[in-house]
CSV table of C-alpha atoms and ligand atoms in Angstrom, one decimal:
chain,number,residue,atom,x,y,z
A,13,UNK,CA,110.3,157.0,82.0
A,14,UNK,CA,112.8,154.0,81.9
A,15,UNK,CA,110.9,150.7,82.4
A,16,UNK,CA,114.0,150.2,85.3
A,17,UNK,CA,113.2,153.1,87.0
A,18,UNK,CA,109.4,152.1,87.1
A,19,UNK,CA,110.4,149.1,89.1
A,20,UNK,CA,112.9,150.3,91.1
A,21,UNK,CA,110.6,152.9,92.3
A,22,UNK,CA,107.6,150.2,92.4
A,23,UNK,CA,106.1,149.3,96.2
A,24,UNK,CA,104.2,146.7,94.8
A,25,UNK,CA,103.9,144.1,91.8
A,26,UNK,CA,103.1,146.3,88.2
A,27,UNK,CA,101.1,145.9,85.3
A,28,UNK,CA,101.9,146.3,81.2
A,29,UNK,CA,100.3,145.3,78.6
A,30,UNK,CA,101.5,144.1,75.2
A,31,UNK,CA,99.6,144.8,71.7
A,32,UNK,CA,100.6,144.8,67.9
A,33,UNK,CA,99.8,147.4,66.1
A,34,UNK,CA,97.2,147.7,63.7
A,35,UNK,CA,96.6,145.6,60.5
A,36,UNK,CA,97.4,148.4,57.5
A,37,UNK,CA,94.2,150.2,56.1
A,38,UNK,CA,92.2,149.0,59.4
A,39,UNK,CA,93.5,152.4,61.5
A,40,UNK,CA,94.2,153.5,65.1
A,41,UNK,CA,90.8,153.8,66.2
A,42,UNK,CA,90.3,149.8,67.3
A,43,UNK,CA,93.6,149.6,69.2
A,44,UNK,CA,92.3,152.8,71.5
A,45,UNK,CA,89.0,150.4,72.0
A,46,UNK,CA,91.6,147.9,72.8
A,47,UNK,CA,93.6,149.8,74.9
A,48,UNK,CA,90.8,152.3,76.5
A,49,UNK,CA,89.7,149.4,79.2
A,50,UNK,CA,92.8,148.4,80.6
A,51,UNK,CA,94.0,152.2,81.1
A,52,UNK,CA,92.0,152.4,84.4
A,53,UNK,CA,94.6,149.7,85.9
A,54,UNK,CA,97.2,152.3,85.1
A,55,UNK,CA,99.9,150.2,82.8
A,56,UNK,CA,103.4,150.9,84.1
A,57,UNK,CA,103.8,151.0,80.2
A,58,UNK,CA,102.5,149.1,77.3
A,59,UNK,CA,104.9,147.4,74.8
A,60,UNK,CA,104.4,147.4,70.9
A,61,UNK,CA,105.3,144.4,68.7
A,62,UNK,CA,107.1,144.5,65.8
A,63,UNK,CA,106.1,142.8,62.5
A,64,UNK,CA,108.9,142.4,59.5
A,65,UNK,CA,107.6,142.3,56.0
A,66,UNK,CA,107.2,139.2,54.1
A,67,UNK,CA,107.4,138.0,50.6
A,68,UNK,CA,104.3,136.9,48.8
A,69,UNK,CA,103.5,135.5,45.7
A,70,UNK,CA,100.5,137.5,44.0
A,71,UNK,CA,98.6,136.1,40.9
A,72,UNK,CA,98.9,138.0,37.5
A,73,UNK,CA,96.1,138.1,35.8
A,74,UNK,CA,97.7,135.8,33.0
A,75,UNK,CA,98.3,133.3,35.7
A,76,UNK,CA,101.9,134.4,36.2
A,77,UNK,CA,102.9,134.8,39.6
A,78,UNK,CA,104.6,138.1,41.2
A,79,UNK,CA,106.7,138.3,43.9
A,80,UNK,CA,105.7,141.2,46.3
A,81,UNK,CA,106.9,142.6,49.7
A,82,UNK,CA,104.6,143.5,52.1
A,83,UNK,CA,103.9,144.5,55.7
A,84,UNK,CA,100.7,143.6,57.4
A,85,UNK,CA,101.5,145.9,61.0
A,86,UNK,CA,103.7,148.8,60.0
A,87,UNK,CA,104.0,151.7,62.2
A,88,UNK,CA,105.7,150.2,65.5
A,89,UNK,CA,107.3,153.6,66.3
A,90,UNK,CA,104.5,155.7,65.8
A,91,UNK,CA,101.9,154.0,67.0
A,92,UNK,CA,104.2,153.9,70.2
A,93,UNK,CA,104.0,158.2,70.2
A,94,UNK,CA,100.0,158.0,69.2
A,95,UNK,CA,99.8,155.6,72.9
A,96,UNK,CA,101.6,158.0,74.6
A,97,UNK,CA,100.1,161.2,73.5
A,98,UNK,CA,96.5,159.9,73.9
A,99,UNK,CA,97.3,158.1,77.3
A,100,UNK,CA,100.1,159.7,79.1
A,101,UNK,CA,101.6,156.2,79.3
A,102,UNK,CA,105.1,155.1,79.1
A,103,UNK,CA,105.7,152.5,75.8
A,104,UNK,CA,108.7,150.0,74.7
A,105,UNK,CA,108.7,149.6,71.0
A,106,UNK,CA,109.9,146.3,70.1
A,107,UNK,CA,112.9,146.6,67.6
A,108,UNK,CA,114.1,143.9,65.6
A,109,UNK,CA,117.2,142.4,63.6
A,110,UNK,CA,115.2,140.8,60.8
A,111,UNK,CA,114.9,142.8,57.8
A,112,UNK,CA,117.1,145.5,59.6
A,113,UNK,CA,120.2,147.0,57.8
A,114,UNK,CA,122.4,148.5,60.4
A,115,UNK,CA,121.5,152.2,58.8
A,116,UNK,CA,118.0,151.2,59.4
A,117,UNK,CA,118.3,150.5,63.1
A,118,UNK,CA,120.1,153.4,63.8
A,119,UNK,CA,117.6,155.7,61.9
A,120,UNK,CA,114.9,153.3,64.0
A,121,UNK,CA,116.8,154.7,67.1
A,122,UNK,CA,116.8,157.9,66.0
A,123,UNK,CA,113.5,158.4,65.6
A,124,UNK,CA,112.7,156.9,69.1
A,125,UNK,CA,114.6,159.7,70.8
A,126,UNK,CA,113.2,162.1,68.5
A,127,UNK,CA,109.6,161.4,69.9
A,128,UNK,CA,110.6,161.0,73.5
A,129,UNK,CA,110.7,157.4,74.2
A,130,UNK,CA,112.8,155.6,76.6
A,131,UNK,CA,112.7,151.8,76.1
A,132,UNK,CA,113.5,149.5,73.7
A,133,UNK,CA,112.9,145.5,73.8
A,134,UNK,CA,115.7,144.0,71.6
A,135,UNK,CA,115.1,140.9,69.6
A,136,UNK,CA,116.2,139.2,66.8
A,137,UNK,CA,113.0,138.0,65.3
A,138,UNK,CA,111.8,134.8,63.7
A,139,UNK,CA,112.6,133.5,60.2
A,140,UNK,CA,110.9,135.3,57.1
A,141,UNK,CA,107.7,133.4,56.2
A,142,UNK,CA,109.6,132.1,53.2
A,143,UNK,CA,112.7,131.1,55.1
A,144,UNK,CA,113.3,128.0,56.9
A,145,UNK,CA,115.8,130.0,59.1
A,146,UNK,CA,116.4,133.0,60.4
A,147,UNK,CA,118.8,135.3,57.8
A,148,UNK,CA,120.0,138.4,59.2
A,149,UNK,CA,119.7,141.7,56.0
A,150,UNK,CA,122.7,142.3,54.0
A,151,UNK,CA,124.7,144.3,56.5
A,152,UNK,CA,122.1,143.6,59.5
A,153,UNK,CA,122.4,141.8,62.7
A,154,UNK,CA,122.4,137.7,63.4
A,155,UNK,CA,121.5,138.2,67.0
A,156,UNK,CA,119.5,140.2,69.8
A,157,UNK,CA,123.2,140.5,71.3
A,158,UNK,CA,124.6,142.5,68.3
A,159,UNK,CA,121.5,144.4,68.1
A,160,UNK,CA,121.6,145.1,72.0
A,161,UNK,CA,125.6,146.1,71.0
A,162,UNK,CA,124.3,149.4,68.7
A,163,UNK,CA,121.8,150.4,71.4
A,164,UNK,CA,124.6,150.2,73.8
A,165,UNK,CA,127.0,152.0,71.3
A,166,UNK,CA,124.2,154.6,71.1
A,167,UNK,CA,123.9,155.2,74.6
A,168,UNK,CA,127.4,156.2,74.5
A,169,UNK,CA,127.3,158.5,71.8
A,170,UNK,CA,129.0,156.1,69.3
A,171,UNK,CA,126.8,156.3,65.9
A,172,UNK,CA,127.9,154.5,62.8
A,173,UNK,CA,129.6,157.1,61.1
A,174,UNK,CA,132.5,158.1,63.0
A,175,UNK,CA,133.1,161.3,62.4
A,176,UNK,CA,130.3,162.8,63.6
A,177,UNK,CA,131.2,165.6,65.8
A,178,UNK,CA,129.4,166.8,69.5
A,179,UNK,CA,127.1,163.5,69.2
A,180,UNK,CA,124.2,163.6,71.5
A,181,UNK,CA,123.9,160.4,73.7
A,182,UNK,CA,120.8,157.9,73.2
A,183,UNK,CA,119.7,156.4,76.7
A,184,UNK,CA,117.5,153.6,76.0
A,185,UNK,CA,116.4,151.1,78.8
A,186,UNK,CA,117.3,147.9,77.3
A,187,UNK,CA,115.3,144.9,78.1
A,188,UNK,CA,115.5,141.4,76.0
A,189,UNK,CA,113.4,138.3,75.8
A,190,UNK,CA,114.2,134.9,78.1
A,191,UNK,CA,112.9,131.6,77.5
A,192,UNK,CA,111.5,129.7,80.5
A,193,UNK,CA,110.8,126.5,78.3
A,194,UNK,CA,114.0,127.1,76.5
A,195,UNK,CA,114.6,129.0,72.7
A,196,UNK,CA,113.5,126.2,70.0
A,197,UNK,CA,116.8,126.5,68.1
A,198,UNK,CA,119.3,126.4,71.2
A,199,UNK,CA,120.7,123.1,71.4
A,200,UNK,CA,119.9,122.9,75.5
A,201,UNK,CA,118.8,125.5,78.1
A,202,UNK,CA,122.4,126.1,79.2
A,203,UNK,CA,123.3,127.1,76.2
A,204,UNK,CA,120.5,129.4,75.8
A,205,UNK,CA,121.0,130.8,79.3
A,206,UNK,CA,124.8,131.6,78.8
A,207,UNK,CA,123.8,133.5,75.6
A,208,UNK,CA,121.0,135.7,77.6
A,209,UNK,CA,123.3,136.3,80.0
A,210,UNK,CA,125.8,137.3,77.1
A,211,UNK,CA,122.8,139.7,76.4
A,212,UNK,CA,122.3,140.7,80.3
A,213,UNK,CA,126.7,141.1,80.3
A,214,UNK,CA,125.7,143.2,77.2
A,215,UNK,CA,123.9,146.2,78.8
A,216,UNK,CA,120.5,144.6,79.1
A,217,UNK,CA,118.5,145.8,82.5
A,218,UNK,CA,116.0,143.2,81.9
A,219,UNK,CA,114.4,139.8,80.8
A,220,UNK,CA,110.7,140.1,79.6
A,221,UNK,CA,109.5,136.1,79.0
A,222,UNK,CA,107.9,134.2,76.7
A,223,UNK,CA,104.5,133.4,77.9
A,224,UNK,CA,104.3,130.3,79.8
A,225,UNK,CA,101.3,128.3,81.8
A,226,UNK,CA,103.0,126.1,84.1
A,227,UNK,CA,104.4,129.0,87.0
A,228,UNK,CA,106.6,126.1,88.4
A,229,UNK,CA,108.7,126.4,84.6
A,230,UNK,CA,109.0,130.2,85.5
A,231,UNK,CA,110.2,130.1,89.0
A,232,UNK,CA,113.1,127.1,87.6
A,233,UNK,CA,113.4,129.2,85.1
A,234,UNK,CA,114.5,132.0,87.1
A,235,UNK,CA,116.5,130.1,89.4
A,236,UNK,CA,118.9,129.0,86.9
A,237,UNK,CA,119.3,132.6,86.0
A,238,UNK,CA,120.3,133.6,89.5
A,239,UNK,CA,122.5,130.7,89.5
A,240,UNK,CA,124.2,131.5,86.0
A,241,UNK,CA,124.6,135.2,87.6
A,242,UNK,CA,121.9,136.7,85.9
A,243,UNK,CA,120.8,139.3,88.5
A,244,UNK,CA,118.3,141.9,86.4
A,245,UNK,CA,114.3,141.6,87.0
A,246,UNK,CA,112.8,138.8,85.0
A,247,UNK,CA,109.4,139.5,83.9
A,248,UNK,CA,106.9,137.2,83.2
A,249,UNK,CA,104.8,136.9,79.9
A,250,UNK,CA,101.1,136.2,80.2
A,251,UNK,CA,98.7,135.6,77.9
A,252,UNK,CA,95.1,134.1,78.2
A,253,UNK,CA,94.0,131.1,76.3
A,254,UNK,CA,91.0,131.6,74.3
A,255,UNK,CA,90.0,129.4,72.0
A,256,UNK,CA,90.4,124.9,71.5
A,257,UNK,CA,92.5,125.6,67.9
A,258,UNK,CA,95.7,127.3,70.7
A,259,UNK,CA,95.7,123.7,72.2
A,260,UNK,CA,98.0,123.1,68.8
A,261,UNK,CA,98.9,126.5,67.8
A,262,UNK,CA,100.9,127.8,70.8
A,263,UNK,CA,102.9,124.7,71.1
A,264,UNK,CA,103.9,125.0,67.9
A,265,UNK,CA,104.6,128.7,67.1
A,266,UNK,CA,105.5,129.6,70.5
A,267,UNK,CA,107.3,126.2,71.3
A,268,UNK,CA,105.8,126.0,74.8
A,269,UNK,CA,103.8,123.1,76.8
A,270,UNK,CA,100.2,123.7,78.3
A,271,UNK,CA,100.2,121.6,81.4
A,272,UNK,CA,97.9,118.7,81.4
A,273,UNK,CA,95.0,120.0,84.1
A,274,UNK,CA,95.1,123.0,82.0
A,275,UNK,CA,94.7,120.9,78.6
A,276,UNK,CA,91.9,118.4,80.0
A,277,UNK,CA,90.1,121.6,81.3
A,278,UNK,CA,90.2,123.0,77.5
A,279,UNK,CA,89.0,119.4,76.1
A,280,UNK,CA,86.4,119.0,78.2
A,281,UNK,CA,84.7,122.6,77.0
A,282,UNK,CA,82.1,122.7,74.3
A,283,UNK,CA,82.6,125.8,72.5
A,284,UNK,CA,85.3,128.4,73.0
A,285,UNK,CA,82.9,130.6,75.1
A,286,UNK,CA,83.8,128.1,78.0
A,287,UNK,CA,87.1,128.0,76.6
A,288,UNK,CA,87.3,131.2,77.4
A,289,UNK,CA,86.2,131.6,81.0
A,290,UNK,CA,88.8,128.1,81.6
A,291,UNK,CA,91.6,130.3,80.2
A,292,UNK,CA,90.5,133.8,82.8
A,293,UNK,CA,90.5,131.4,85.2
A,294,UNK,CA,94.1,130.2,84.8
A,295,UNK,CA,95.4,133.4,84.2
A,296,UNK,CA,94.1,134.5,87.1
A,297,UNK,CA,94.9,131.9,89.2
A,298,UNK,CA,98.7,132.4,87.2
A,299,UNK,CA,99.0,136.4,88.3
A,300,UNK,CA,97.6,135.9,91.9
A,301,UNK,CA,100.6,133.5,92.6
A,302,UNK,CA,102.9,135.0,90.8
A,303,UNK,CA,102.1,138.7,92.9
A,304,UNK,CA,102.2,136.6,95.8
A,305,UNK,CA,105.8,135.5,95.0
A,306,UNK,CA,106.8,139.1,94.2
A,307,UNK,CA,107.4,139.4,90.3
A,308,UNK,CA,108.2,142.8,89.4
A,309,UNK,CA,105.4,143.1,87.0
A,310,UNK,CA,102.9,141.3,85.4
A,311,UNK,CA,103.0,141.8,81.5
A,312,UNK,CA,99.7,140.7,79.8
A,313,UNK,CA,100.2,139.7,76.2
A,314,UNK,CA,96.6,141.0,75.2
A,315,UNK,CA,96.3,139.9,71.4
A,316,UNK,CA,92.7,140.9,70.7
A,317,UNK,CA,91.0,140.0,73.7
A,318,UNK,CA,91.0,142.7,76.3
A,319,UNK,CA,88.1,141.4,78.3
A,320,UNK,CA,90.1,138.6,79.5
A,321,UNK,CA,93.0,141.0,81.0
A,322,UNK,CA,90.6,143.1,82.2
A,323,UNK,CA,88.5,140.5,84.4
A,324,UNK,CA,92.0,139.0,85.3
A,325,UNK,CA,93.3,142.5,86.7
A,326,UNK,CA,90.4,143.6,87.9
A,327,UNK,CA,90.2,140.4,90.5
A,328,UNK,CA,93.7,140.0,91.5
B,6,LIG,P1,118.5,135.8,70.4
B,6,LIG,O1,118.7,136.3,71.8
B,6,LIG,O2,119.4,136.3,69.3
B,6,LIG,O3,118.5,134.2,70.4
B,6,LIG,C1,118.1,133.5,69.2
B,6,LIG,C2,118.7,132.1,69.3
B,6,LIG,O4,120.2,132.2,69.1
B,6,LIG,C3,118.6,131.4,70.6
B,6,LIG,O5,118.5,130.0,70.4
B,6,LIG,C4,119.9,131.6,71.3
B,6,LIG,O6,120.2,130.6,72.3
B,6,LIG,C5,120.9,131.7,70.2
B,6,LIG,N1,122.0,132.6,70.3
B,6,LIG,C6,121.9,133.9,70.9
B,6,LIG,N2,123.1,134.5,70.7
B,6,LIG,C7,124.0,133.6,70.1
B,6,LIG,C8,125.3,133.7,69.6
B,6,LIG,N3,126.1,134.7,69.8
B,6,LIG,N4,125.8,132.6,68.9
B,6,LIG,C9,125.0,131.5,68.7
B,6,LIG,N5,123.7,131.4,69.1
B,6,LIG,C10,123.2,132.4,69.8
B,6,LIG,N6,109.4,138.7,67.3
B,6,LIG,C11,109.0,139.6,66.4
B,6,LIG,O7,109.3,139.5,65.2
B,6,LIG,N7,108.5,140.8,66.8
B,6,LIG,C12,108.2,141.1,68.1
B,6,LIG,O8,107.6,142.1,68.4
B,6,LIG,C13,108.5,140.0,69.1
B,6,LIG,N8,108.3,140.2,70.4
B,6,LIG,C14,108.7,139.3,71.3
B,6,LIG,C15,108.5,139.5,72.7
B,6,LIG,C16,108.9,138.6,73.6
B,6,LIG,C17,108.8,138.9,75.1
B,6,LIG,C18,109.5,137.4,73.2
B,6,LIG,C19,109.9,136.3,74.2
B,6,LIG,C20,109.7,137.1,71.8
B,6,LIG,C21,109.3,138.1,70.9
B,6,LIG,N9,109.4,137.9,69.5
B,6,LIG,C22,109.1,138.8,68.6
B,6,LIG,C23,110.0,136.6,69.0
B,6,LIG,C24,111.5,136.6,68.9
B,6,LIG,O9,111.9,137.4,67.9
B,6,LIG,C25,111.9,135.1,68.6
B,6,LIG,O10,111.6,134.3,69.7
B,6,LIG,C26,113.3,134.9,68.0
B,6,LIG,O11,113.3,133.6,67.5
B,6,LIG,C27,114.4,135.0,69.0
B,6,LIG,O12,114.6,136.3,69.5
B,6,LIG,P2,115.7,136.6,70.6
B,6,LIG,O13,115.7,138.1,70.8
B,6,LIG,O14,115.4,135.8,71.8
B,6,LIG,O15,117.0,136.1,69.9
């Protein structure tokens, strides 16, 4: 079922869940401990990153260096069939423009509707490890836009080669990413909202955000969507803070602020034990307001700490 048609039909604020799939060699068996505790909230659906490959440079043993590719979390697709086979639950593979030839992202798409799933989120991705910028693949997309354009195409039976006869339509839900603190590259959040609601124009029929901790930056955030015309649910990202190192970390890879009570809070804590109950208690504290103002859903960015959801959902 269409991540759309879960919130239309929706009396109430739902849940989702985000994970990445499994490191390679490590197996399927620690995401189902993963997942297995927050089933019994009964996700709307559970969304699986993607992870693009990256160059590395591996030592020869006569100290010449190799370049090699390689990819940490392969599997997006399938582990998005394993979660719904095992769970009966409804899953939104993320699908990416980085290291995506055109042919690729329609074989991607393919695939999808081959094993029965409904959703895609659309992204561009972030820079190669090795890159200072983002560069789309030879023949690939340079934005979430032109990404969100082949779904689209897809949708209505347009696949790359043209002369493909009685082509079966694709109907992905689309949703996209929006950026309550703004996207790091754009030049100002105008800018940045014009192009998501290029996106949202596009075919998107909805926003999933970046995880934020200040609610006040969401609710502006969504205010300047409804005032640009933006009129599809917004969803907001959560994601529990967890240990003193994320004090520096999330600003920086997720270019996002932690507000100040928040941030003295973390300081004042001794090990990241206490870090961690300061964090459930903001979270919570985050998701009970945000139900109260009527979000559509609340989607949990788990990343290796279940427990925290859990105690979060289970109080709301
Ligand atoms: P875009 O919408 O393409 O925007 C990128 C930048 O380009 C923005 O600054 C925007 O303002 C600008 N822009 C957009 N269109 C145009 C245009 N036509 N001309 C000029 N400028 C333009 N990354 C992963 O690799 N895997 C994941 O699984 C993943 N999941 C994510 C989930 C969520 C909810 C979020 C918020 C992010 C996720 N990311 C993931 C990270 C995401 O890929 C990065 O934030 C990336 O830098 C931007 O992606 P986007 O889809 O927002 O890009």
């Amino acid at each position: 079922m269409k991540v759309i048609d879960h919130i239309k039909g929706a009396k109430d604020t739902l849940i989702s869940f985000e994970v990445l799939p499994p490191l390679k060699g490590k197996g399927i068996e620690a995401l189902y401990k993963h997942l297995d505790p927050l089933m019994e909230f009964k996700p709307s659906y559970i969304n699986v990153t993607y992870h693009r490959s990256e160059h590395v440079f591996k030592k020869n043993t006569d100290g010449s260096f190799q370049k090699v590719i390689i990819r940490k979390r392969p599997g997006t697709e399938s582990i998005c069939a394993a979660i719904m086979n095992r769970y009966n639950v409804d899953t939104v593979p993320h699908l990416i423009c980085g290291g995506f030839s055109i042919n690729d992202t329609e074989d991607a798409l393919i695939n999808l509707r081959y094993l029965g799933i409904d959703n895609v989120l659309v992204l561009r991705g972030d820079a190669a490890k090795n890159e200072s910028a983002f560069e789309p693949e030879p023949g690939g997309h340079r934005y979430a836009s032109d990404l969100l354009k082949q779904v689209t195409n897809l949708n209505a039976g347009i696949y790359l080669e043209d002369d493909l006869k009685g082509t079966q339509k694709t109907d992905f839900c689309i949703g996209v990413a929006g950026y309550p603190e703004k996207h790091f590259e754009a030049p100002n959040m105008q800018t940045d909202l014009n192009f998501l609601k290029a996106k949202v124009d596009g075919g998107a029929d909805y926003i999933v955000t970046q995880m934020f901790f200040d609610n006040e930056k969401y609710y502006a955030f969504v205010k300047a969507c409804r005032d640009a015309g933006i009129t599809v649910p917004i969803i907001p990202g959560l994601k529990p803070v967890y240990s003193k190192k994320q004090l520096t970390i999330l600003p920086k890879t997720f270019h996002i602020d932690l507000p100040a009570d928040l941030s003295n809070e973390i300081l004042k804590c001794k090990s990241d034990e206490e870090v961690e109950k300061v964090g459930e208690e903001w979270l919570l504290h985050q998701s009970r307001d945000l139900k109260k103002n009527g979000v559509p859903v609340l989607h949990y960015y788990t990343l290796g700490k279940p427990h925290i959801v859990v105690n979060v959902v289970k109080n709301l």
